[in-house]
Amino acid sequence: MHSQRTQNRVISSAQLESYETNGYLHVEPFIDAATLADLQAAAAEFVEISRQMVESDKILDLEPGHSAAAPRIRRLNSPVDHHEVFRRFALEGAASELACALLGGPVRYHHSKLNYKWSDGGEEVKWHQDIQFWPHTDFSPLTIGVYLDDVDSSMGPMGVFPGSHTGRLYDQYESSGNWAGSMRSDDVASLDLDQVVWLTGCAGSATVHNCCMIHGSVPNDSKKPRPLLLQTYSRADSYPIANIGANGVTGVMSGTVVGGTSEQTVTIDGRHIVGAPDWSRSGAPTIFGSQHNKG
Ligand SMILES: O=C(O)CCC(=O)C(=O)O
């Protein structure tokens, strides 16, 4: 495992070690100018589409105050499903290569999003951990973000608490029982905000955070949007657990294995299962079909 890791050309062994210890990484530079230009052009296409819209739909989440003349987009949901450039980048390109390098082999794509965080007050993302939104059979899932513009501290960069990925997993419900999607205020009050690392960086640089990392970002009070393209992967032998959170509704490409193949194995409570093939797209055969048609 280790020799395979040190051979990878995408990140150094020091970067890999830093990710594993701290639960986050900032890779700068990450993508080349041509890839960045393609991603920026694809992101701009959705800004043009949004000019025809007066309210959010399943693809584009608009901020209050959005108009044709002055678009304000909060998020493009599942860019991988809506533009070939985003699909290629996440499933064949640099993002998937970085995920494979960090996780040490083939990886399973889970979901993607593009947070535009518009200028002049684009919304904050409160402190939260991701794993509660889409639990998996292990804690390998990580999210790779790529800034599509230069991001300084006035633009609401991603903030992380180094090392928090190995700590407590917080209850992200309100005390009323409603899902909040963020930590409770008394839990936030217990954090030492001096520990936050704000990941400012140039266009085309990448952020990485583990699914248990406490992270968030403040409003964007600058004059420019802060587009951050995010894509999430797990190890190939890690699986989203159905019927909890967003699992099952993360887009048609969710579950795609990149950088190799899946052996369909999973270890639970120390017991190793060699599972059946993935029938989520084709539909499951009956046990009779499987037992009588073996090759
Ligand atoms: O856009 C950001 O600053 C943070 C994104 C994030 O944590 C999320 O969308 O879950």
PDB file of C-alpha atoms and ligand atoms in Angstrom:
ATOM      1  CA  MET A   1       0.000   0.000   0.000  1.00  0.00           C
ATOM      2  CA  HIS A   2       2.658   2.473   1.034  1.00  0.00           C
ATOM      3  CA  SER A   3       4.895   1.949  -2.009  1.00  0.00           C
ATOM      4  CA  GLN A   4       1.857   2.332  -4.267  1.00  0.00           C
ATOM      5  CA  ARG A   5       1.062   5.604  -2.500  1.00  0.00           C
ATOM      6  CA  THR A   6       4.495   7.127  -2.762  1.00  0.00           C
ATOM      7  CA  GLN A   7       4.550   6.357  -6.487  1.00  0.00           C
ATOM      8  CA  ASN A   8       1.495   8.468  -7.243  1.00  0.00           C
ATOM      9  CA  ARG A   9       2.216  11.571  -9.302  1.00  0.00           C
ATOM     10  CA  VAL A  10      -0.779  13.647  -8.273  1.00  0.00           C
ATOM     11  CA  ILE A  11       0.277  14.487  -4.709  1.00  0.00           C
ATOM     12  CA  SER A  12       3.422  13.919  -2.687  1.00  0.00           C
ATOM     13  CA  SER A  13       3.620  11.482   0.199  1.00  0.00           C
ATOM     14  CA  ALA A  14       3.943  14.523   2.508  1.00  0.00           C
ATOM     15  CA  GLN A  15       0.632  15.886   1.200  1.00  0.00           C
ATOM     16  CA  LEU A  16      -1.031  12.499   1.680  1.00  0.00           C
ATOM     17  CA  GLU A  17       0.275  12.271   5.226  1.00  0.00           C
ATOM     18  CA  SER A  18      -0.885  15.814   5.930  1.00  0.00           C
ATOM     19  CA  TYR A  19      -4.401  14.970   4.661  1.00  0.00           C
ATOM     20  CA  GLU A  20      -4.571  11.856   6.828  1.00  0.00           C
ATOM     21  CA  THR A  21      -3.330  13.668   9.948  1.00  0.00           C
ATOM     22  CA  ASN A  22      -5.245  16.917   9.597  1.00  0.00           C
ATOM     23  CA  GLY A  23      -8.315  15.796   7.637  1.00  0.00           C
ATOM     24  CA  TYR A  24      -7.931  18.482   4.989  1.00  0.00           C
ATOM     25  CA  LEU A  25      -5.566  19.626   2.266  1.00  0.00           C
ATOM     26  CA  HIS A  26      -5.126  22.640   0.019  1.00  0.00           C
ATOM     27  CA  VAL A  27      -3.525  21.784  -3.317  1.00  0.00           C
ATOM     28  CA  GLU A  28      -2.158  24.807  -5.130  1.00  0.00           C
ATOM     29  CA  PRO A  29      -1.701  24.765  -8.055  1.00  0.00           C
ATOM     30  CA  PHE A  30      -4.051  21.916  -8.951  1.00  0.00           C
ATOM     31  CA  ILE A  31      -5.556  22.149 -12.441  1.00  0.00           C
ATOM     32  CA  ASP A  32      -4.087  23.564 -15.633  1.00  0.00           C
ATOM     33  CA  ALA A  33      -5.295  26.761 -17.303  1.00  0.00           C
ATOM     34  CA  ALA A  34      -7.224  24.972 -20.076  1.00  0.00           C
ATOM     35  CA  THR A  35      -9.184  22.803 -17.616  1.00  0.00           C
ATOM     36  CA  LEU A  36      -9.919  25.840 -15.464  1.00  0.00           C
ATOM     37  CA  ALA A  37     -11.171  27.788 -18.506  1.00  0.00           C
ATOM     38  CA  ASP A  38     -13.489  24.893 -19.471  1.00  0.00           C
ATOM     39  CA  LEU A  39     -14.926  24.683 -15.951  1.00  0.00           C
ATOM     40  CA  GLN A  40     -15.394  28.455 -15.772  1.00  0.00           C
ATOM     41  CA  ALA A  41     -17.180  28.476 -19.148  1.00  0.00           C
ATOM     42  CA  ALA A  42     -19.494  25.654 -18.045  1.00  0.00           C
ATOM     43  CA  ALA A  43     -20.263  27.494 -14.781  1.00  0.00           C
ATOM     44  CA  ALA A  44     -21.021  30.674 -16.757  1.00  0.00           C
ATOM     45  CA  GLU A  45     -23.510  28.780 -18.969  1.00  0.00           C
ATOM     46  CA  PHE A  46     -25.674  28.117 -15.924  1.00  0.00           C
ATOM     47  CA  VAL A  47     -25.573  31.798 -14.984  1.00  0.00           C
ATOM     48  CA  GLU A  48     -27.049  32.558 -18.425  1.00  0.00           C
ATOM     49  CA  ILE A  49     -29.705  29.841 -17.992  1.00  0.00           C
ATOM     50  CA  SER A  50     -30.641  31.310 -14.605  1.00  0.00           C
ATOM     51  CA  ARG A  51     -31.555  34.650 -16.224  1.00  0.00           C
ATOM     52  CA  GLN A  52     -34.702  32.984 -17.599  1.00  0.00           C
ATOM     53  CA  MET A  53     -35.726  31.721 -14.161  1.00  0.00           C
ATOM     54  CA  VAL A  54     -37.760  33.430 -11.465  1.00  0.00           C
ATOM     55  CA  GLU A  55     -37.528  30.700  -8.858  1.00  0.00           C
ATOM     56  CA  SER A  56     -35.303  27.778  -7.944  1.00  0.00           C
ATOM     57  CA  ASP A  57     -35.792  24.392  -9.573  1.00  0.00           C
ATOM     58  CA  LYS A  58     -34.180  21.013  -8.959  1.00  0.00           C
ATOM     59  CA  ILE A  59     -31.041  22.025 -10.816  1.00  0.00           C
ATOM     60  CA  LEU A  60     -30.430  25.654  -9.844  1.00  0.00           C
ATOM     61  CA  ASP A  61     -30.949  27.004  -6.344  1.00  0.00           C
ATOM     62  CA  LEU A  62     -31.454  30.783  -6.549  1.00  0.00           C
ATOM     63  CA  GLU A  63     -31.051  33.352  -3.784  1.00  0.00           C
ATOM     64  CA  PRO A  64     -33.860  35.753  -2.891  1.00  0.00           C
ATOM     65  CA  GLY A  65     -33.371  38.876  -5.023  1.00  0.00           C
ATOM     66  CA  HIS A  66     -32.304  36.900  -8.113  1.00  0.00           C
ATOM     67  CA  SER A  67     -33.265  38.582 -11.396  1.00  0.00           C
ATOM     68  CA  ALA A  68     -32.422  38.334 -15.082  1.00  0.00           C
ATOM     69  CA  ALA A  69     -30.392  41.532 -14.898  1.00  0.00           C
ATOM     70  CA  ALA A  70     -28.595  40.633 -11.664  1.00  0.00           C
ATOM     71  CA  PRO A  71     -28.481  36.854 -11.207  1.00  0.00           C
ATOM     72  CA  ARG A  72     -27.841  35.473  -7.716  1.00  0.00           C
ATOM     73  CA  ILE A  73     -27.258  31.714  -7.726  1.00  0.00           C
ATOM     74  CA  ARG A  74     -26.706  29.797  -4.536  1.00  0.00           C
ATOM     75  CA  ARG A  75     -25.956  26.394  -6.012  1.00  0.00           C
ATOM     76  CA  LEU A  76     -25.950  24.248  -9.148  1.00  0.00           C
ATOM     77  CA  ASN A  77     -27.055  20.807  -7.965  1.00  0.00           C
ATOM     78  CA  SER A  78     -25.268  17.760  -9.355  1.00  0.00           C
ATOM     79  CA  PRO A  79     -23.197  19.480 -12.079  1.00  0.00           C
ATOM     80  CA  VAL A  80     -21.868  16.058 -13.118  1.00  0.00           C
ATOM     81  CA  ASP A  81     -25.373  15.167 -14.364  1.00  0.00           C
ATOM     82  CA  HIS A  82     -25.907  18.445 -16.213  1.00  0.00           C
ATOM     83  CA  HIS A  83     -22.762  19.253 -18.171  1.00  0.00           C
ATOM     84  CA  GLU A  84     -20.217  17.091 -19.974  1.00  0.00           C
ATOM     85  CA  VAL A  85     -17.302  19.265 -18.782  1.00  0.00           C
ATOM     86  CA  PHE A  86     -18.240  18.683 -15.139  1.00  0.00           C
ATOM     87  CA  ARG A  87     -18.857  14.960 -15.789  1.00  0.00           C
ATOM     88  CA  ARG A  88     -15.452  14.492 -17.385  1.00  0.00           C
ATOM     89  CA  PHE A  89     -13.656  16.445 -14.690  1.00  0.00           C
ATOM     90  CA  ALA A  90     -15.209  14.452 -11.836  1.00  0.00           C
ATOM     91  CA  LEU A  91     -15.305  10.983 -13.383  1.00  0.00           C
ATOM     92  CA  GLU A  92     -12.231  10.918 -15.639  1.00  0.00           C
ATOM     93  CA  GLY A  93     -10.200  14.047 -14.980  1.00  0.00           C
ATOM     94  CA  ALA A  94      -8.095  15.699 -12.332  1.00  0.00           C
ATOM     95  CA  ALA A  95     -10.658  15.500  -9.518  1.00  0.00           C
ATOM     96  CA  SER A  96     -10.999  11.729  -9.847  1.00  0.00           C
ATOM     97  CA  GLU A  97      -7.208  11.315 -10.053  1.00  0.00           C
ATOM     98  CA  LEU A  98      -6.747  13.297  -6.858  1.00  0.00           C
ATOM     99  CA  ALA A  99      -9.440  11.230  -5.114  1.00  0.00           C
ATOM    100  CA  CYS A 100      -7.699   7.984  -6.180  1.00  0.00           C
ATOM    101  CA  ALA A 101      -4.353   9.323  -4.971  1.00  0.00           C
ATOM    102  CA  LEU A 102      -5.785  10.286  -1.581  1.00  0.00           C
ATOM    103  CA  LEU A 103      -7.764   7.094  -1.058  1.00  0.00           C
ATOM    104  CA  GLY A 104      -5.148   4.718  -2.449  1.00  0.00           C
ATOM    105  CA  GLY A 105      -6.985   3.001  -5.296  1.00  0.00           C
ATOM    106  CA  PRO A 106     -10.222   3.058  -7.248  1.00  0.00           C
ATOM    107  CA  VAL A 107     -12.885   5.303  -5.745  1.00  0.00           C
ATOM    108  CA  ARG A 108     -16.651   5.511  -5.811  1.00  0.00           C
ATOM    109  CA  TYR A 109     -18.135   8.852  -6.904  1.00  0.00           C
ATOM    110  CA  HIS A 110     -21.000   9.970  -4.651  1.00  0.00           C
ATOM    111  CA  HIS A 111     -22.233  13.455  -5.612  1.00  0.00           C
ATOM    112  CA  SER A 112     -21.269  16.918  -6.819  1.00  0.00           C
ATOM    113  CA  LYS A 113     -22.409  20.527  -6.465  1.00  0.00           C
ATOM    114  CA  LEU A 114     -21.248  23.980  -7.466  1.00  0.00           C
ATOM    115  CA  ASN A 115     -21.646  26.595  -4.725  1.00  0.00           C
ATOM    116  CA  TYR A 116     -21.503  30.014  -6.367  1.00  0.00           C
ATOM    117  CA  LYS A 117     -21.630  32.047  -3.111  1.00  0.00           C
ATOM    118  CA  TRP A 118     -22.620  35.240  -4.861  1.00  0.00           C
ATOM    119  CA  SER A 119     -21.063  38.690  -4.259  1.00  0.00           C
ATOM    120  CA  ASP A 120     -22.442  41.258  -1.770  1.00  0.00           C
ATOM    121  CA  GLY A 121     -23.634  38.827   0.873  1.00  0.00           C
ATOM    122  CA  GLY A 122     -23.669  35.345  -0.728  1.00  0.00           C
ATOM    123  CA  GLU A 123     -24.820  33.099   2.072  1.00  0.00           C
ATOM    124  CA  GLU A 124     -22.756  31.566   4.833  1.00  0.00           C
ATOM    125  CA  VAL A 125     -22.465  27.795   5.233  1.00  0.00           C
ATOM    126  CA  LYS A 126     -22.769  27.150   8.971  1.00  0.00           C
ATOM    127  CA  TRP A 127     -20.351  24.841  10.789  1.00  0.00           C
ATOM    128  CA  HIS A 128     -21.231  21.245  10.040  1.00  0.00           C
ATOM    129  CA  GLN A 129     -19.899  17.760   9.287  1.00  0.00           C
ATOM    130  CA  ASP A 130     -20.914  15.997   6.067  1.00  0.00           C
ATOM    131  CA  ILE A 131     -21.131  12.342   7.103  1.00  0.00           C
ATOM    132  CA  GLN A 132     -24.488  12.844   8.869  1.00  0.00           C
ATOM    133  CA  PHE A 133     -25.977  13.982   5.523  1.00  0.00           C
ATOM    134  CA  TRP A 134     -25.001  10.750   3.748  1.00  0.00           C
ATOM    135  CA  PRO A 135     -23.608   8.052   6.068  1.00  0.00           C
ATOM    136  CA  HIS A 136     -21.346   5.422   4.523  1.00  0.00           C
ATOM    137  CA  THR A 137     -20.005   2.069   5.673  1.00  0.00           C
ATOM    138  CA  ASP A 138     -16.731   3.770   6.617  1.00  0.00           C
ATOM    139  CA  PHE A 139     -15.286   7.240   7.108  1.00  0.00           C
ATOM    140  CA  SER A 140     -13.276   7.354   3.884  1.00  0.00           C
ATOM    141  CA  PRO A 141     -15.556   9.793   1.980  1.00  0.00           C
ATOM    142  CA  LEU A 142     -13.901  13.083   1.136  1.00  0.00           C
ATOM    143  CA  THR A 143     -14.862  16.127  -0.855  1.00  0.00           C
ATOM    144  CA  ILE A 144     -12.625  17.860  -3.360  1.00  0.00           C
ATOM    145  CA  GLY A 145     -13.424  21.503  -4.034  1.00  0.00           C
ATOM    146  CA  VAL A 146     -11.970  23.569  -6.863  1.00  0.00           C
ATOM    147  CA  TYR A 147     -12.111  27.347  -6.732  1.00  0.00           C
ATOM    148  CA  LEU A 148     -13.155  28.680 -10.131  1.00  0.00           C
ATOM    149  CA  ASP A 149     -11.946  32.182  -9.236  1.00  0.00           C
ATOM    150  CA  ASP A 150      -9.249  33.613  -6.978  1.00  0.00           C
ATOM    151  CA  VAL A 151     -10.588  33.564  -3.411  1.00  0.00           C
ATOM    152  CA  ASP A 152      -9.335  35.891  -0.682  1.00  0.00           C
ATOM    153  CA  SER A 153     -10.445  36.186   2.926  1.00  0.00           C
ATOM    154  CA  SER A 154     -13.248  38.671   2.119  1.00  0.00           C
ATOM    155  CA  MET A 155     -14.979  36.161  -0.183  1.00  0.00           C
ATOM    156  CA  GLY A 156     -16.105  33.513   2.318  1.00  0.00           C
ATOM    157  CA  PRO A 157     -13.440  30.869   1.708  1.00  0.00           C
ATOM    158  CA  MET A 158     -13.901  27.345   3.060  1.00  0.00           C
ATOM    159  CA  GLY A 159     -12.878  27.126   6.737  1.00  0.00           C
ATOM    160  CA  VAL A 160     -11.777  23.889   8.438  1.00  0.00           C
ATOM    161  CA  PHE A 161     -10.855  22.751  11.962  1.00  0.00           C
ATOM    162  CA  PRO A 162      -7.649  20.700  11.519  1.00  0.00           C
ATOM    163  CA  GLY A 163      -7.863  17.286  13.190  1.00  0.00           C
ATOM    164  CA  SER A 164     -11.605  17.506  13.930  1.00  0.00           C
ATOM    165  CA  HIS A 165     -12.218  14.612  11.495  1.00  0.00           C
ATOM    166  CA  THR A 166     -11.173  12.122  14.190  1.00  0.00           C
ATOM    167  CA  GLY A 167     -13.319  13.704  16.906  1.00  0.00           C
ATOM    168  CA  ARG A 168     -16.955  13.810  17.931  1.00  0.00           C
ATOM    169  CA  LEU A 169     -19.720  13.400  15.362  1.00  0.00           C
ATOM    170  CA  TYR A 170     -22.305  16.029  16.198  1.00  0.00           C
ATOM    171  CA  ASP A 171     -26.078  15.837  16.271  1.00  0.00           C
ATOM    172  CA  GLN A 172     -27.172  18.247  13.529  1.00  0.00           C
ATOM    173  CA  TYR A 173     -30.863  18.382  14.476  1.00  0.00           C
ATOM    174  CA  GLU A 174     -32.422  21.428  16.152  1.00  0.00           C
ATOM    175  CA  SER A 175     -33.612  20.860  19.707  1.00  0.00           C
ATOM    176  CA  SER A 176     -37.166  20.925  18.228  1.00  0.00           C
ATOM    177  CA  GLY A 177     -36.270  17.746  16.324  1.00  0.00           C
ATOM    178  CA  ASN A 178     -36.087  19.374  12.871  1.00  0.00           C
ATOM    179  CA  TRP A 179     -33.041  18.666  10.737  1.00  0.00           C
ATOM    180  CA  ALA A 180     -30.773  21.761  10.858  1.00  0.00           C
ATOM    181  CA  GLY A 181     -27.862  20.593   8.711  1.00  0.00           C
ATOM    182  CA  SER A 182     -25.474  22.399  11.041  1.00  0.00           C
ATOM    183  CA  MET A 183     -24.088  22.087  14.549  1.00  0.00           C
ATOM    184  CA  ARG A 184     -26.106  23.428  17.478  1.00  0.00           C
ATOM    185  CA  SER A 185     -25.084  26.813  18.847  1.00  0.00           C
ATOM    186  CA  ASP A 186     -23.945  25.350  22.196  1.00  0.00           C
ATOM    187  CA  ASP A 187     -21.676  22.906  20.341  1.00  0.00           C
ATOM    188  CA  VAL A 188     -20.301  25.723  18.171  1.00  0.00           C
ATOM    189  CA  ALA A 189     -19.661  27.749  21.348  1.00  0.00           C
ATOM    190  CA  SER A 190     -17.404  24.911  22.558  1.00  0.00           C
ATOM    191  CA  LEU A 191     -15.132  25.229  19.491  1.00  0.00           C
ATOM    192  CA  ASP A 192     -11.954  27.293  19.570  1.00  0.00           C
ATOM    193  CA  LEU A 193     -12.443  29.481  16.500  1.00  0.00           C
ATOM    194  CA  ASP A 194      -8.764  30.481  16.630  1.00  0.00           C
ATOM    195  CA  GLN A 195      -8.020  26.984  15.296  1.00  0.00           C
ATOM    196  CA  VAL A 196      -9.893  27.547  12.014  1.00  0.00           C
ATOM    197  CA  VAL A 197      -7.803  27.453   8.842  1.00  0.00           C
ATOM    198  CA  TRP A 198      -9.370  29.567   6.096  1.00  0.00           C
ATOM    199  CA  LEU A 199      -8.534  28.042   2.732  1.00  0.00           C
ATOM    200  CA  THR A 200      -7.992  31.088   0.562  1.00  0.00           C
ATOM    201  CA  GLY A 201      -6.425  30.281  -2.802  1.00  0.00           C
ATOM    202  CA  CYS A 202      -6.036  31.014  -6.463  1.00  0.00           C
ATOM    203  CA  ALA A 203      -8.438  29.996  -9.211  1.00  0.00           C
ATOM    204  CA  GLY A 204      -7.843  26.340 -10.006  1.00  0.00           C
ATOM    205  CA  SER A 205      -6.529  25.422  -6.559  1.00  0.00           C
ATOM    206  CA  ALA A 206      -8.206  22.554  -4.701  1.00  0.00           C
ATOM    207  CA  THR A 207      -9.518  22.077  -1.194  1.00  0.00           C
ATOM    208  CA  VAL A 208     -10.010  18.593   0.233  1.00  0.00           C
ATOM    209  CA  HIS A 209     -11.904  17.759   3.419  1.00  0.00           C
ATOM    210  CA  ASN A 210     -12.775  14.469   5.047  1.00  0.00           C
ATOM    211  CA  CYS A 211     -16.469  13.694   5.663  1.00  0.00           C
ATOM    212  CA  CYS A 212     -16.055  14.098   9.447  1.00  0.00           C
ATOM    213  CA  MET A 213     -14.221  17.444   9.252  1.00  0.00           C
ATOM    214  CA  ILE A 214     -15.994  20.381  10.924  1.00  0.00           C
ATOM    215  CA  HIS A 215     -16.160  23.023   8.213  1.00  0.00           C
ATOM    216  CA  GLY A 216     -18.138  25.985   6.935  1.00  0.00           C
ATOM    217  CA  SER A 217     -17.762  29.448   5.434  1.00  0.00           C
ATOM    218  CA  VAL A 218     -18.872  33.010   6.187  1.00  0.00           C
ATOM    219  CA  PRO A 219     -20.925  35.225   3.819  1.00  0.00           C
ATOM    220  CA  ASN A 220     -19.215  36.647   0.768  1.00  0.00           C
ATOM    221  CA  ASP A 221     -19.067  40.397   1.330  1.00  0.00           C
ATOM    222  CA  SER A 222     -16.865  41.060  -1.660  1.00  0.00           C
ATOM    223  CA  LYS A 223     -17.864  42.318  -5.089  1.00  0.00           C
ATOM    224  CA  LYS A 224     -17.185  38.960  -6.812  1.00  0.00           C
ATOM    225  CA  PRO A 225     -18.906  35.550  -6.564  1.00  0.00           C
ATOM    226  CA  ARG A 226     -16.886  32.723  -5.000  1.00  0.00           C
ATOM    227  CA  PRO A 227     -17.609  29.658  -7.158  1.00  0.00           C
ATOM    228  CA  LEU A 228     -16.467  26.398  -5.521  1.00  0.00           C
ATOM    229  CA  LEU A 229     -17.009  23.177  -7.492  1.00  0.00           C
ATOM    230  CA  LEU A 230     -17.314  20.251  -5.072  1.00  0.00           C
ATOM    231  CA  GLN A 231     -17.228  16.514  -5.761  1.00  0.00           C
ATOM    232  CA  THR A 232     -17.389  13.717  -3.211  1.00  0.00           C
ATOM    233  CA  TYR A 233     -15.837  10.245  -3.392  1.00  0.00           C
ATOM    234  CA  SER A 234     -15.340   7.296  -1.056  1.00  0.00           C
ATOM    235  CA  ARG A 235     -13.107   4.259  -1.272  1.00  0.00           C
ATOM    236  CA  ALA A 236     -14.511   1.712  -3.730  1.00  0.00           C
ATOM    237  CA  ASP A 237     -15.257  -0.640  -0.821  1.00  0.00           C
ATOM    238  CA  SER A 238     -17.250   2.012   1.026  1.00  0.00           C
ATOM    239  CA  TYR A 239     -20.980   2.262   0.294  1.00  0.00           C
ATOM    240  CA  PRO A 240     -23.672   4.850   1.038  1.00  0.00           C
ATOM    241  CA  ILE A 241     -26.180   3.503   3.550  1.00  0.00           C
ATOM    242  CA  ALA A 242     -29.687   3.628   2.068  1.00  0.00           C
ATOM    243  CA  ASN A 243     -32.678   5.367   3.641  1.00  0.00           C
ATOM    244  CA  ILE A 244     -30.702   7.923   5.562  1.00  0.00           C
ATOM    245  CA  GLY A 245     -30.120  11.511   4.407  1.00  0.00           C
ATOM    246  CA  ALA A 246     -29.309  12.223   0.773  1.00  0.00           C
ATOM    247  CA  ASN A 247     -28.234   8.673  -0.063  1.00  0.00           C
ATOM    248  CA  GLY A 248     -30.236   7.378  -3.024  1.00  0.00           C
ATOM    249  CA  VAL A 249     -30.967  10.878  -4.373  1.00  0.00           C
ATOM    250  CA  THR A 250     -27.464  12.011  -5.282  1.00  0.00           C
ATOM    251  CA  GLY A 251     -27.828  11.760  -9.066  1.00  0.00           C
ATOM    252  CA  VAL A 252     -27.699   9.138 -11.759  1.00  0.00           C
ATOM    253  CA  MET A 253     -23.906   8.871 -11.810  1.00  0.00           C
ATOM    254  CA  SER A 254     -23.692   8.272  -8.064  1.00  0.00           C
ATOM    255  CA  GLY A 255     -21.947   4.979  -7.338  1.00  0.00           C
ATOM    256  CA  THR A 256     -19.742   5.142 -10.447  1.00  0.00           C
ATOM    257  CA  VAL A 257     -16.366   3.576  -9.727  1.00  0.00           C
ATOM    258  CA  VAL A 258     -13.424   5.471 -11.192  1.00  0.00           C
ATOM    259  CA  GLY A 259      -9.746   4.589 -11.454  1.00  0.00           C
ATOM    260  CA  GLY A 260     -10.336   0.835 -11.518  1.00  0.00           C
ATOM    261  CA  THR A 261     -13.088  -1.600 -10.646  1.00  0.00           C
ATOM    262  CA  SER A 262     -15.015  -2.483  -7.527  1.00  0.00           C
ATOM    263  CA  GLU A 263     -14.631  -5.942  -6.008  1.00  0.00           C
ATOM    264  CA  GLN A 264     -18.047  -5.494  -4.372  1.00  0.00           C
ATOM    265  CA  THR A 265     -16.606  -6.298  -0.967  1.00  0.00           C
ATOM    266  CA  VAL A 266     -17.406  -4.672   2.333  1.00  0.00           C
ATOM    267  CA  THR A 267     -16.305  -5.390   5.894  1.00  0.00           C
ATOM    268  CA  ILE A 268     -18.881  -4.855   8.626  1.00  0.00           C
ATOM    269  CA  ASP A 269     -18.246  -5.622  12.310  1.00  0.00           C
ATOM    270  CA  GLY A 270     -14.983  -7.250  11.229  1.00  0.00           C
ATOM    271  CA  ARG A 271     -16.743  -9.723   8.889  1.00  0.00           C
ATOM    272  CA  HIS A 272     -15.855  -9.632   5.208  1.00  0.00           C
ATOM    273  CA  ILE A 273     -18.675  -9.809   2.655  1.00  0.00           C
ATOM    274  CA  VAL A 274     -18.098 -10.475  -1.052  1.00  0.00           C
ATOM    275  CA  GLY A 275     -21.279  -8.813  -2.240  1.00  0.00           C
ATOM    276  CA  ALA A 276     -23.306  -9.294  -5.412  1.00  0.00           C
ATOM    277  CA  PRO A 277     -22.736  -7.017  -8.445  1.00  0.00           C
ATOM    278  CA  ASP A 278     -24.265  -3.532  -8.417  1.00  0.00           C
ATOM    279  CA  TRP A 279     -27.754  -3.922  -9.891  1.00  0.00           C
ATOM    280  CA  SER A 280     -28.876  -0.394  -9.040  1.00  0.00           C
ATOM    281  CA  ARG A 281     -29.084   0.632 -12.712  1.00  0.00           C
ATOM    282  CA  SER A 282     -29.944  -2.632 -14.486  1.00  0.00           C
ATOM    283  CA  GLY A 283     -32.437  -3.958 -11.932  1.00  0.00           C
ATOM    284  CA  ALA A 284     -31.848  -7.082  -9.866  1.00  0.00           C
ATOM    285  CA  PRO A 285     -32.262 -10.559 -11.382  1.00  0.00           C
ATOM    286  CA  THR A 286     -34.215 -13.125  -9.377  1.00  0.00           C
ATOM    287  CA  ILE A 287     -32.344 -15.802  -7.468  1.00  0.00           C
ATOM    288  CA  PHE A 288     -33.714 -18.311 -10.026  1.00  0.00           C
ATOM    289  CA  GLY A 289     -32.257 -16.310 -12.905  1.00  0.00           C
ATOM    290  CA  SER A 290     -28.876 -16.120 -11.184  1.00  0.00           C
ATOM    291  CA  GLN A 291     -28.743 -19.778 -10.149  1.00  0.00           C
ATOM    292  CA  HIS A 292     -29.860 -21.243 -13.465  1.00  0.00           C
ATOM    293  CA  ASN A 293     -27.974 -18.952 -15.871  1.00  0.00           C
ATOM    294  CA  LYS A 294     -24.468 -19.157 -14.445  1.00  0.00           C
ATOM    295  CA  GLY A 295     -21.758 -18.992 -17.021  1.00  0.00           C
TER     296      GLY A 295
HETATM  297  O1  LIG B   1     -19.301  26.347  -0.079  1.00  0.00           O
HETATM  298  C1  LIG B   1     -18.758  26.264   1.026  1.00  0.00           C
HETATM  299  O2  LIG B   1     -18.066  27.151   1.503  1.00  0.00           O
HETATM  300  C2  LIG B   1     -18.895  25.028   1.877  1.00  0.00           C
HETATM  301  C3  LIG B   1     -19.611  23.959   1.167  1.00  0.00           C
HETATM  302  C4  LIG B   1     -20.160  22.916   2.035  1.00  0.00           C
HETATM  303  O3  LIG B   1     -19.675  22.613   3.084  1.00  0.00           O
HETATM  304  C5  LIG B   1     -21.346  22.202   1.577  1.00  0.00           C
HETATM  305  O4  LIG B   1     -21.964  22.631   0.593  1.00  0.00           O
HETATM  306  O5  LIG B   1     -21.673  21.165   2.213  1.00  0.00           O
END
